[in-house]
């Protein structure tokens, strides 16, 4: 009987994986014929996947000279893991300029207090305010506890203005000394938003009337500087001609910008009819308004209370969403076409002449026009 011998040769398994890059090149192009400052560049996790680093907090950005730039990882979807899904950084662009940047993986980025150009927080000690700011402007809005405060109760979902004239972040300091109604060199709270829409608050326009939510009842911060602050405010359902409508408002503000990005998620409790969102600004005596439907923007130049100079307010929307200008007793309103698709996205903010950045109505109109054009033609990005 013959016995066969079977010899099996074993080789270690070979795992073939995609090539991991040590460096990515980002090309950014300004296709507009004017200079653009503090432009925020956004790179998605997919854009950056070739680096093989899943933790975006460990990615670093350098300009063409090799200088490292301030960068921030942002969680835009607020998932269960609170895992960042985009990387942002900023740069200035000359008219028609093309710039290149490199992205590499390394140690986790560390920030200092001086790095921060945007910040916000829930302020329980001031009857549930939520306050936020960047190096240009500051705002606050009101929580539920203010409704029942015996000292000065207020039911309002207005967007309040804090007029600052320093690049320094002031929210914590101003609340700490509790003297922000006097200008001690950094700015002042001289804006009485009250029950109006303030500076860019929204509501629902129906049958020639504005319906608005009360004070927010919950808040959550999605990202908090150093470049961008982004948070959400939750409002209880409010009545719109007998139908309950709820709102979640997402607000983001980048360093160097005069305008916030608002995303308003409205939802009917019942029914499916479209809703017409209206964006409002408090009426002020002797104000000047400029409306351009083709460019999707409304600007206002108005006196600041207590004879503290002038300020510009503005809203920018997609021109295809514009329906009409309207007003009620308290507010100037830009009404958008009825929609069942949410969120509604718009930009709104202000400039105070005593801050020294924008000092005339003409300069404010130019800033807003260029901002609107920049939204229609964002910086073109390629990654390789």
XYZ file of N, CA and C in Angstrom, residues 106-224:
357
model
N -1.288 64.489 13.210
C -0.263 64.583 14.248
C -0.882 64.446 15.621
N -0.330 65.165 16.589
C -0.873 65.142 17.934
C -2.167 65.957 18.002
N -2.967 65.683 19.008
C -4.207 66.434 19.193
C -3.897 67.917 19.347
N -4.685 68.755 18.668
C -4.480 70.196 18.751
C -4.793 70.721 20.155
N -4.001 71.654 20.610
C -4.224 72.297 21.900
C -4.449 73.791 21.665
N -5.438 74.359 22.377
C -5.764 75.770 22.219
C -5.414 76.551 23.479
N -5.220 77.850 23.293
C -5.091 78.766 24.417
C -6.310 79.690 24.420
N -6.515 80.379 25.515
C -7.633 81.312 25.620
C -7.567 82.365 24.521
N -6.348 82.779 24.176
C -6.164 83.836 23.164
C -6.546 83.375 21.764
N -6.648 82.067 21.541
C -7.016 81.558 20.219
C -8.490 81.807 19.897
N -9.321 81.975 20.907
C -10.765 81.933 20.701
C -11.301 83.231 20.122
N -12.024 83.075 18.993
C -12.676 84.194 18.318
C -14.194 84.041 18.334
N -14.712 82.951 18.914
C -16.149 82.722 18.999
C -16.429 81.862 20.224
N -17.550 82.148 20.896
C -17.853 81.461 22.153
C -19.320 81.701 22.488
N -19.939 80.751 23.189
C -21.303 80.936 23.654
C -21.629 79.973 24.769
N -22.650 80.315 25.558
C -23.039 79.419 26.655
C -24.425 79.754 27.181
N -25.008 78.764 27.863
C -26.241 78.918 28.606
C -25.916 79.642 29.900
N -26.695 80.689 30.227
C -26.395 81.519 31.391
C -27.530 81.357 32.414
N -27.474 80.275 33.167
C -28.539 80.016 34.142
C -28.632 81.123 35.193
N -27.476 81.707 35.557
C -27.491 82.711 36.617
C -28.206 83.992 36.202
N -28.536 84.153 34.901
C -29.254 85.345 34.442
C -30.595 84.916 33.858
N -31.349 84.121 34.629
C -32.696 83.726 34.240
C -32.727 83.041 32.871
N -31.781 82.105 32.696
C -31.772 81.237 31.518
C -31.495 81.960 30.209
N -30.644 82.967 30.213
C -30.166 83.534 28.942
C -29.350 82.485 28.190
N -29.293 82.612 26.879
C -28.223 81.999 26.100
C -27.509 83.149 25.397
N -26.193 83.244 25.610
C -25.407 84.352 25.058
C -24.299 83.797 24.181
N -23.987 84.524 23.103
C -22.908 84.093 22.213
C -22.271 85.311 21.562
N -21.043 85.127 21.059
C -20.306 86.258 20.499
C -19.169 85.754 19.618
N -18.622 86.701 18.860
C -17.330 86.497 18.197
C -16.490 87.753 18.425
N -15.475 87.956 17.638
C -14.617 89.125 17.821
C -15.204 90.397 17.225
N -16.432 90.345 16.710
C -17.089 91.517 16.137
C -18.386 91.899 16.869
N -19.208 90.902 17.195
C -20.555 91.168 17.692
C -20.882 90.228 18.852
N -21.977 90.528 19.553
C -22.456 89.653 20.625
C -23.983 89.700 20.655
N -24.578 88.599 21.101
C -26.039 88.479 21.191
C -26.422 87.723 22.459
N -27.699 87.818 22.768
C -28.285 86.888 23.725
C -29.752 86.696 23.373
N -30.340 85.632 23.906
C -31.765 85.397 23.784
C -32.234 84.780 25.084
N -33.543 84.651 25.260
C -34.090 84.481 26.596
C -34.709 83.101 26.827
N -34.407 82.547 28.006
C -34.940 81.254 28.394
C -36.204 81.364 29.236
N -36.716 80.203 29.592
C -38.029 80.095 30.229
C -38.105 80.805 31.585
N -36.997 80.809 32.347
C -37.039 81.385 33.694
C -37.363 82.872 33.686
N -37.075 83.565 32.579
C -37.329 85.004 32.519
C -38.824 85.325 32.491
N -39.634 84.377 32.045
C -41.077 84.615 31.940
C -41.688 84.904 33.312
N -41.201 84.233 34.321
C -41.799 84.339 35.652
C -40.941 85.117 36.643
N -39.866 85.765 36.169
C -39.040 86.568 37.067
C -39.867 87.765 37.552
N -39.952 87.941 38.859
C -40.780 89.005 39.427
C -40.173 90.384 39.210
N -38.838 90.441 39.025
C -38.187 91.738 38.855
C -38.536 92.423 37.550
N -38.379 91.704 36.427
C -38.657 92.274 35.111
C -39.019 91.133 34.154
N -40.213 90.568 34.318
C -40.593 89.403 33.501
C -40.687 89.767 32.016
N -40.284 88.817 31.162
C -40.335 89.044 29.718
C -40.620 87.735 29.004
N -41.658 87.740 28.190
C -41.963 86.615 27.314
C -41.552 87.013 25.904
N -40.475 86.419 25.404
C -39.940 86.830 24.108
C -38.920 85.814 23.607
N -38.940 85.582 22.307
C -37.896 84.786 21.643
C -37.060 85.684 20.737
N -36.972 86.977 21.094
C -36.193 87.936 20.309
C -34.706 87.586 20.338
N -33.986 88.044 19.306
C -32.531 87.992 19.281
C -32.021 89.358 19.716
N -31.447 89.410 20.918
C -30.986 90.671 21.499
C -29.591 91.019 20.967
N -29.242 92.298 21.056
C -27.938 92.817 20.609
C -27.130 93.273 21.816
N -25.875 92.851 21.878
C -24.885 93.436 22.775
C -23.845 94.122 21.898
N -23.786 95.433 21.976
C -22.892 96.209 21.114
C -21.500 96.251 21.728
N -20.542 95.592 21.084
C -19.176 95.576 21.613
C -18.241 96.298 20.657
N -17.185 96.875 21.185
C -16.189 97.554 20.356
C -14.788 97.109 20.729
N -14.663 95.832 20.941
C -13.390 95.194 21.212
C -13.410 93.808 20.593
N -12.241 93.342 20.161
C -12.154 91.976 19.646
C -12.146 90.958 20.773
N -11.985 91.418 21.986
C -11.983 90.552 23.162
C -13.347 89.902 23.351
N -13.362 88.665 23.841
C -14.621 88.009 24.187
C -15.061 88.500 25.563
N -16.312 88.982 25.647
C -16.733 89.737 26.832
C -17.866 89.095 27.622
N -18.506 88.057 27.093
C -19.712 87.530 27.732
C -19.492 87.228 29.211
N -18.502 86.434 29.530
C -18.291 86.038 30.924
C -17.995 87.232 31.818
N -17.157 88.156 31.327
C -16.805 89.326 32.133
C -18.015 90.222 32.372
N -18.823 90.434 31.341
C -19.970 91.330 31.497
C -21.004 90.756 32.465
N -21.251 89.463 32.373
C -22.183 88.861 33.320
C -21.602 88.867 34.737
N -20.302 88.698 34.858
C -19.676 88.648 36.178
C -19.841 89.969 36.921
N -19.536 91.095 36.261
C -19.642 92.389 36.940
C -21.063 92.937 36.922
N -21.908 92.403 36.042
C -23.324 92.781 35.967
C -23.497 94.294 35.841
N -22.709 94.877 34.909
C -22.779 96.324 34.697
C -22.749 96.644 33.208
N -23.357 95.755 32.394
C -23.217 95.871 30.950
C -24.152 96.896 30.319
N -24.946 97.601 31.125
C -25.749 98.688 30.569
C -24.987 100.019 30.565
N -23.729 99.980 31.016
C -22.847 101.139 30.964
C -21.613 100.779 30.155
N -21.212 101.660 29.256
C -20.035 101.417 28.421
C -18.782 101.816 29.187
N -18.006 100.819 29.566
C -16.758 101.051 30.294
C -15.542 100.904 29.392
N -15.767 100.992 28.085
C -14.673 100.932 27.133
C -14.722 99.757 26.187
N -15.542 98.731 26.507
C -15.636 97.539 25.656
C -16.940 97.484 24.876
N -17.922 98.256 25.290
C -19.223 98.230 24.633
C -20.334 98.288 25.662
N -21.572 98.001 25.205
C -22.716 98.219 26.090
C -23.935 97.456 25.577
N -24.821 97.093 26.496
C -26.144 96.594 26.130
C -27.095 97.783 26.152
N -27.343 98.346 24.963
C -28.230 99.507 24.853
C -29.423 99.195 23.953
N -29.670 97.928 23.678
C -30.724 97.525 22.739
C -31.841 96.844 23.519
N -33.021 97.403 23.443
C -34.172 96.828 24.138
C -34.988 95.993 23.154
N -34.674 94.711 23.093
C -35.368 93.838 22.142
C -36.818 93.625 22.542
N -37.073 93.450 23.852
C -38.440 93.277 24.335
C -39.187 92.169 23.609
N -40.458 92.397 23.287
C -41.258 91.373 22.604
C -41.135 91.406 21.082
N -40.215 92.228 20.544
C -40.030 92.296 19.091
C -39.256 91.066 18.612
N -38.919 91.032 17.323
C -38.046 89.973 16.806
C -36.579 90.325 17.017
N -36.309 91.579 17.475
C -34.931 91.963 17.739
C -34.122 92.030 16.459
N -33.029 91.284 16.434
C -32.112 91.291 15.288
C -32.126 89.927 14.607
N -33.183 89.673 13.833
C -33.209 88.466 13.019
C -33.981 87.299 13.580
N -34.770 87.511 14.630
C -35.647 86.446 15.094
C -36.712 86.142 14.052
N -37.204 84.925 14.041
C -38.182 84.532 13.013
C -39.503 84.121 13.642
N -40.497 83.928 12.782
C -41.814 83.467 13.185
C -42.560 82.983 11.953
N -43.835 82.727 12.113
C -44.674 82.259 11.006
C -45.656 83.361 10.621
N -45.700 83.670 9.329
C -46.585 84.700 8.776
C -47.819 84.014 8.197
N -48.991 84.356 8.728
C -50.228 83.721 8.265
C -51.368 84.724 8.347
N -52.094 84.870 7.250
C -53.236 85.785 7.187
C -52.864 87.203 7.621
N -51.696 87.651 7.159
C -51.266 89.007 7.454
C -50.884 89.249 8.896
N -50.530 88.190 9.629
C -50.179 88.315 11.042
C -48.962 87.464 11.353
N -48.125 87.938 12.295
C -46.932 87.216 12.705
C -47.208 86.424 13.977
N -46.881 85.135 13.935
C -47.001 84.263 15.096
C -45.600 83.805 15.501
N -45.303 83.885 16.818
C -43.940 83.609 17.264
C -43.949 82.706 18.492
N -42.858 81.953 18.706
C -42.749 81.137 19.917
C -42.444 81.991 21.136
N -42.599 81.393 22.315
C -42.179 82.040 23.561
C -40.694 81.754 23.772
N -40.216 82.004 24.978
C -38.822 81.804 25.328
C -38.419 80.336 25.119
N -37.136 80.111 24.805
C -36.673 78.731 24.595
C -36.723 77.955 25.915
N -36.896 76.628 25.802
C -37.021 75.772 26.982
C -35.856 74.806 27.138
N -35.022 74.677 26.114
C -33.866 73.781 26.202
C -32.799 74.280 25.233
N -31.536 73.941 25.531
C -30.435 74.357 24.664
C -29.355 73.300 24.677
N -28.568 73.258 23.618
C -27.417 72.356 23.544
C -26.364 72.990 22.646
N -25.120 72.886 23.097
C -23.991 73.428 22.346
C -23.390 72.317 21.502
N -23.245 72.558 20.193
C -22.670 71.570 19.291
C -21.171 71.757 19.139
N -20.709 72.994 19.100
C -19.274 73.268 19.050
C -19.054 74.659 19.611
N -17.868 74.903 20.194
C -17.705 76.134 20.955
C -16.317 76.729 20.785
